[in-house]
């Protein structure tokens, strides 16, 4: 009996202490509100009750507003034709529109993205996504081509979108096929014309000289178009360990008639990189060809070395005519030859640097150009060893 009464007394004491603690907590909150000027200390119990009801009403309004915003967001997502989904900081996909459900081929409940996304390429994009360093990526899903993009949300989550570019991709394929077919059709008659022109005695016939020069220029244009189309196609690179120093040394021998000295500087006697031998040599030759064409005095310096990050760099610096500031961003565009007055005196198809840029990008490397009109140009290709 004593134990029962002691237990009962303990329960009542604990209950009294709990309610007293809650009362003091509420009283402290109300006093803080009074200090902030939101209510008066002199208000009676009825006033307190009305104020609490007002707070409750404001809470309901905030909840209704949040629900409306949620419905508006859901409506906007469903309206978008592209697959869009939102995931929180933990990687749980909270919401996705109908296009995203169609891509997954299933309706889904909120779950981790690694449980919902069955496409390896898309999974890797989401898994490695970093909004600060990664913007977009071309991805093929279900025989369709998309540009995948994403962004960080203020809440710490992420939003992703897939833009369907299948039609644009097909148009690009048609354009490439057209260029290749036209180039092949032109190559045969051009070779025949050039062959017969070579059989004719040159002498001092200016007309024949002009014909030979333009036939050669047209043949070079066709060859460059074919090379560019091949590089842009889905043909894979034949990667192997190649000696960049040896490639540079061999490439410089292709310009025996250069009036400007071509000097070389190698950090090591042998510098190896993982690359397609033919394509890498094409990069070196095209860059050297440009330097030789537009350098009339001074020298051309070709450097091969290792940078601070452990990678390899190829740098070609000339003391030529340089590139104006407004033309510098355009030099990798197809058929761009810079100053039209210079293009008349130099045989240039305007495709050499475009081919270089495509080869560099296909290897996953980077290329940068620094130039100033009248003071030469420096081209630097940064490569990874592996």
XYZ file of C-alpha atoms in Angstrom:
386
model
C 0.000 0.000 0.000
C 2.811 2.381 0.886
C 4.580 1.605 -2.394
C 1.369 2.292 -4.295
C 0.830 5.638 -2.554
C 4.483 6.577 -3.089
C 4.218 5.718 -6.804
C 0.959 7.669 -7.136
C 2.518 10.661 -5.399
C 5.517 10.464 -7.725
C 3.235 10.452 -10.770
C 1.332 13.492 -9.515
C 4.574 15.289 -8.705
C 6.014 14.558 -12.149
C 2.790 15.748 -13.803
C 2.776 18.927 -11.739
C 6.420 19.643 -12.614
C 5.725 19.054 -16.331
C 2.719 21.363 -16.432
C 4.593 23.958 -14.397
C 7.494 23.787 -16.908
C 5.117 24.181 -19.854
C 3.399 27.114 -18.098
C 6.691 28.870 -17.479
C 7.744 28.215 -21.093
C 4.495 29.726 -22.428
C 4.736 32.640 -19.997
C 8.301 33.329 -21.155
C 7.207 33.342 -24.796
C 4.353 35.743 -24.049
C 6.677 38.035 -22.116
C 9.058 38.101 -25.046
C 6.165 39.096 -27.314
C 5.307 41.832 -24.862
C 8.863 43.114 -24.906
C 8.713 43.233 -28.714
C 5.626 45.409 -28.493
C 3.303 42.894 -30.124
C 0.967 42.668 -27.103
C 0.486 44.503 -23.806
C 1.332 43.023 -20.406
C -1.934 44.402 -19.025
C -4.101 42.364 -21.363
C -6.263 39.807 -19.577
C -6.803 36.156 -20.353
C -9.406 36.899 -23.025
C -6.955 39.093 -24.908
C -4.305 36.362 -24.711
C -6.767 33.867 -26.141
C -7.716 36.182 -29.015
C -4.038 36.739 -29.815
C -3.354 32.999 -29.843
C -6.345 32.488 -32.154
C -4.932 35.159 -34.456
C -1.588 33.358 -34.524
C -3.388 30.122 -35.315
C -5.215 31.834 -38.169
C -1.973 33.187 -39.566
C -0.526 29.681 -39.452
C -3.463 28.348 -41.444
C -3.042 31.114 -44.028
C 0.679 30.340 -44.356
C -0.129 26.653 -44.801
C -2.728 27.422 -47.481
C -0.258 29.699 -49.279
C 2.389 26.958 -49.224
C -0.127 24.475 -50.645
C -1.062 26.900 -53.434
C 2.617 27.458 -54.296
C 3.119 23.692 -54.335
C 0.171 23.266 -56.731
C 1.478 26.105 -58.937
C 4.914 24.477 -59.089
C 3.340 21.135 -59.952
C 1.318 22.793 -62.728
C 4.398 24.486 -64.187
C 6.370 21.216 -64.151
C 3.551 19.321 -65.874
C 3.304 22.044 -68.523
C 6.977 21.659 -69.515
C 7.464 19.184 -72.400
C 11.007 18.328 -71.282
C 11.728 15.839 -68.474
C 12.239 17.804 -65.248
C 12.736 16.528 -61.722
C 13.678 17.903 -58.307
C 15.703 16.083 -55.682
C 16.648 17.088 -52.176
C 20.061 17.336 -50.560
C 20.050 13.635 -49.671
C 19.487 12.628 -53.317
C 15.791 11.741 -52.980
C 13.754 12.620 -56.089
C 10.748 14.428 -54.619
C 8.900 15.492 -57.737
C 9.007 14.977 -61.487
C 6.729 15.957 -64.351
C 4.872 13.619 -66.699
C 7.692 13.756 -69.282
C 10.110 12.477 -66.628
C 7.695 9.654 -65.699
C 7.401 8.788 -69.394
C 11.188 8.646 -69.668
C 11.385 6.325 -66.650
C 8.409 4.378 -68.067
C 6.810 4.281 -64.625
C 5.016 6.353 -62.014
C 7.225 6.787 -59.002
C 7.044 7.563 -55.329
C 9.779 9.740 -53.755
C 12.937 7.647 -53.662
C 16.707 7.927 -54.066
C 17.790 8.731 -57.633
C 19.965 5.604 -57.807
C 16.814 3.512 -57.303
C 14.806 5.343 -59.982
C 17.231 6.204 -62.791
C 18.056 3.101 -64.821
C 20.117 4.821 -67.536
C 23.861 4.481 -66.790
C 24.878 7.652 -68.663
C 22.182 9.779 -67.012
C 22.963 8.241 -63.625
C 26.647 9.199 -63.972
C 25.688 12.760 -64.920
C 23.468 13.143 -61.821
C 25.936 11.355 -59.570
C 28.891 13.538 -60.648
C 26.908 16.769 -61.019
C 28.566 19.902 -59.736
C 26.806 23.160 -60.675
C 30.022 25.145 -60.230
C 32.090 23.170 -62.741
C 29.575 21.285 -64.890
C 26.848 22.911 -66.958
C 25.479 20.586 -69.651
C 26.196 17.233 -71.253
C 24.931 15.449 -74.373
C 23.252 12.160 -73.473
C 21.585 9.465 -75.573
C 18.541 7.793 -73.947
C 16.100 5.417 -75.637
C 17.443 6.263 -79.121
C 16.867 9.963 -78.412
C 19.480 12.655 -77.883
C 19.214 15.079 -74.963
C 21.165 17.945 -73.471
C 21.206 17.347 -69.711
C 21.501 20.336 -67.401
C 21.008 21.106 -63.750
C 21.181 23.751 -61.073
C 21.449 23.999 -57.302
C 18.408 25.110 -55.304
C 18.499 27.503 -52.316
C 17.217 24.655 -50.128
C 20.320 22.610 -50.901
C 18.617 20.328 -53.395
C 18.991 20.192 -57.179
C 16.760 20.542 -60.220
C 17.537 18.732 -63.488
C 16.155 19.123 -67.008
C 16.635 17.153 -70.245
C 16.209 19.067 -73.506
C 15.358 16.849 -76.485
C 17.694 17.671 -79.405
C 16.990 14.580 -81.512
C 15.770 16.571 -84.520
C 18.754 18.917 -84.355
C 21.082 15.922 -84.082
C 19.511 14.337 -87.186
C 19.917 17.607 -89.096
C 23.586 17.714 -88.137
C 24.031 14.156 -89.389
C 22.343 15.075 -92.676
C 24.639 18.093 -93.011
C 27.723 15.974 -92.389
C 26.583 13.349 -94.881
C 25.911 16.064 -97.450
C 29.370 17.569 -96.991
C 31.045 14.169 -97.237
C 29.092 13.172 -100.346
C 29.719 16.480 -102.113
C 33.411 16.380 -101.199
C 33.780 12.841 -102.536
C 31.998 13.774 -105.750
C 34.275 16.791 -106.235
C 37.475 14.970 -105.347
C 37.573 12.703 -108.436
C 37.160 15.397 -111.149
C 39.515 17.723 -109.255
C 42.207 15.065 -109.165
C 41.754 14.513 -112.901
C 41.959 18.252 -113.663
C 45.047 18.693 -111.493
C 46.699 15.714 -113.171
C 46.180 17.075 -116.689
C 47.326 20.548 -115.628
C 50.579 19.069 -114.366
C 51.167 17.472 -117.782
C 51.017 20.838 -119.504
C 54.294 22.782 -119.842
C 54.269 25.654 -117.360
C 56.592 28.140 -119.041
C 55.566 31.733 -118.310
C 51.876 31.153 -118.971
C 50.151 33.158 -116.206
C 46.760 31.659 -117.001
C 48.071 28.124 -116.532
C 49.747 29.133 -113.272
C 46.487 30.614 -111.958
C 44.578 27.481 -112.984
C 47.052 25.210 -111.186
C 47.011 27.320 -108.051
C 43.210 27.472 -107.835
C 42.853 23.764 -108.617
C 45.248 23.009 -105.763
C 43.399 25.376 -103.451
C 40.047 23.768 -104.308
C 41.551 20.313 -103.752
C 42.859 21.438 -100.351
C 39.404 22.766 -99.445
C 37.776 19.443 -100.321
C 40.379 17.553 -98.275
C 39.827 19.833 -95.261
C 36.038 19.405 -95.476
C 36.456 15.625 -95.525
C 38.825 15.745 -92.555
C 36.501 17.962 -90.537
C 33.494 15.761 -91.310
C 35.476 12.680 -90.294
C 36.582 14.220 -87.002
C 33.033 15.351 -86.194
C 31.592 11.932 -86.967
C 31.292 9.155 -84.435
C 34.572 7.543 -85.509
C 36.458 6.630 -82.343
C 40.061 7.602 -81.711
C 42.805 4.978 -81.871
C 44.470 5.839 -78.581
C 48.002 4.735 -77.758
C 51.101 5.999 -75.961
C 52.813 8.374 -78.401
C 55.913 10.536 -78.098
C 54.893 14.167 -78.574
C 58.530 15.234 -78.998
C 59.002 12.848 -81.931
C 55.783 14.071 -83.562
C 56.921 17.700 -83.316
C 60.344 16.854 -84.760
C 58.771 14.990 -87.697
C 56.226 17.764 -88.309
C 58.856 20.511 -88.530
C 60.529 18.605 -91.379
C 57.383 19.147 -93.480
C 58.252 22.844 -93.848
C 61.700 22.801 -95.523
C 60.948 25.922 -97.576
C 59.965 28.061 -94.613
C 61.840 31.370 -94.678
C 61.260 31.742 -90.938
C 63.327 29.520 -88.591
C 61.310 26.989 -86.600
C 62.968 26.386 -83.236
C 62.042 23.719 -80.705
C 62.340 23.497 -76.931
C 61.679 20.223 -75.093
C 61.568 19.773 -71.317
C 62.524 16.095 -71.769
C 63.941 14.103 -74.689
C 60.731 12.058 -74.663
C 57.262 13.189 -73.523
C 54.495 10.602 -73.879
C 50.748 11.179 -73.993
C 47.720 8.965 -74.599
C 46.499 10.052 -78.025
C 45.593 9.144 -81.582
C 48.953 9.426 -83.389
C 47.541 10.572 -86.742
C 45.152 13.133 -85.197
C 47.802 14.550 -82.870
C 50.207 14.955 -85.779
C 47.381 16.690 -87.652
C 47.070 19.190 -84.801
C 50.791 19.959 -84.807
C 50.992 20.301 -88.611
C 47.911 22.550 -88.847
C 49.178 24.857 -86.091
C 52.659 25.023 -87.635
C 51.156 25.682 -91.064
C 49.206 28.662 -89.721
C 52.292 30.019 -87.969
C 54.421 29.727 -91.118
C 51.773 31.362 -93.322
C 51.347 34.452 -91.173
C 54.917 34.984 -89.922
C 57.151 37.077 -92.194
C 59.952 37.929 -89.770
C 61.330 36.757 -86.446
C 60.887 33.092 -85.535
C 58.505 30.300 -84.577
C 59.095 28.530 -81.260
C 57.547 25.108 -80.528
C 57.649 24.009 -76.874
C 56.738 20.690 -75.262
C 56.733 20.317 -71.495
C 54.825 19.450 -68.347
C 52.585 21.900 -66.508
C 52.086 22.347 -62.760
C 49.127 19.918 -62.664
C 51.208 17.055 -64.068
C 49.791 17.295 -67.579
C 51.571 17.932 -70.863
C 51.435 21.054 -72.987
C 52.235 21.860 -76.598
C 52.850 25.543 -77.275
C 53.522 27.212 -80.616
C 54.473 30.901 -80.494
C 55.156 32.995 -83.582
C 56.132 36.608 -84.193
C 53.705 37.034 -87.056
C 50.966 39.495 -87.948
C 48.800 38.496 -84.982
C 45.017 38.522 -84.626
C 42.862 41.494 -83.764
C 40.890 41.491 -80.511
C 37.522 41.364 -82.275
C 38.567 38.414 -84.481
C 40.196 36.333 -81.734
C 36.916 34.661 -80.567
C 36.107 33.681 -84.179
C 39.292 31.892 -85.199
C 37.881 28.387 -84.555
C 34.813 29.013 -86.706
C 34.620 27.177 -90.013
C 35.851 29.079 -93.085
C 36.968 32.041 -90.972
C 40.182 33.502 -92.436
C 40.474 36.752 -90.498
C 41.481 39.850 -92.393
C 40.231 39.536 -95.987
C 43.246 41.445 -97.299
C 45.605 38.810 -95.864
C 43.453 35.909 -97.105
C 44.070 37.018 -100.694
C 47.824 36.563 -100.355
C 47.716 33.349 -98.310
C 46.164 30.032 -99.343
C 43.881 29.332 -96.394
C 40.624 27.377 -96.439
C 39.612 28.609 -92.982
C 39.148 25.038 -91.727
C 42.564 24.265 -90.223
C 41.861 25.655 -86.745
C 38.322 24.247 -86.770
C 39.817 20.790 -87.346
C 42.363 21.385 -84.559
C 39.639 22.413 -82.096
C 37.531 19.320 -82.854
C 40.495 16.959 -82.445
C 41.503 18.605 -79.160
C 37.948 18.391 -77.790
C 37.585 14.784 -78.927
C 40.648 13.899 -76.830
C 39.228 15.790 -73.837
C 42.019 18.372 -73.987
C 41.929 22.162 -73.936
C 43.244 24.793 -76.343
C 43.883 28.479 -75.661
C 45.054 31.285 -77.950
C 46.696 34.579 -77.031
C 47.403 37.141 -79.726
C 47.856 40.821 -80.371
C 47.699 42.464 -83.749
C 51.213 42.990 -85.107
C 52.909 41.150 -82.223
C 52.387 37.473 -82.970
C 50.223 34.612 -81.717
C 50.676 31.909 -79.088
C 48.615 28.701 -79.188
C 48.744 26.344 -76.200
C 47.223 22.848 -76.132
C 46.930 21.347 -72.642
C 46.862 17.527 -72.614
C 46.483 14.816 -70.023
C 49.016 11.996 -69.968
C 46.347 9.304 -69.598
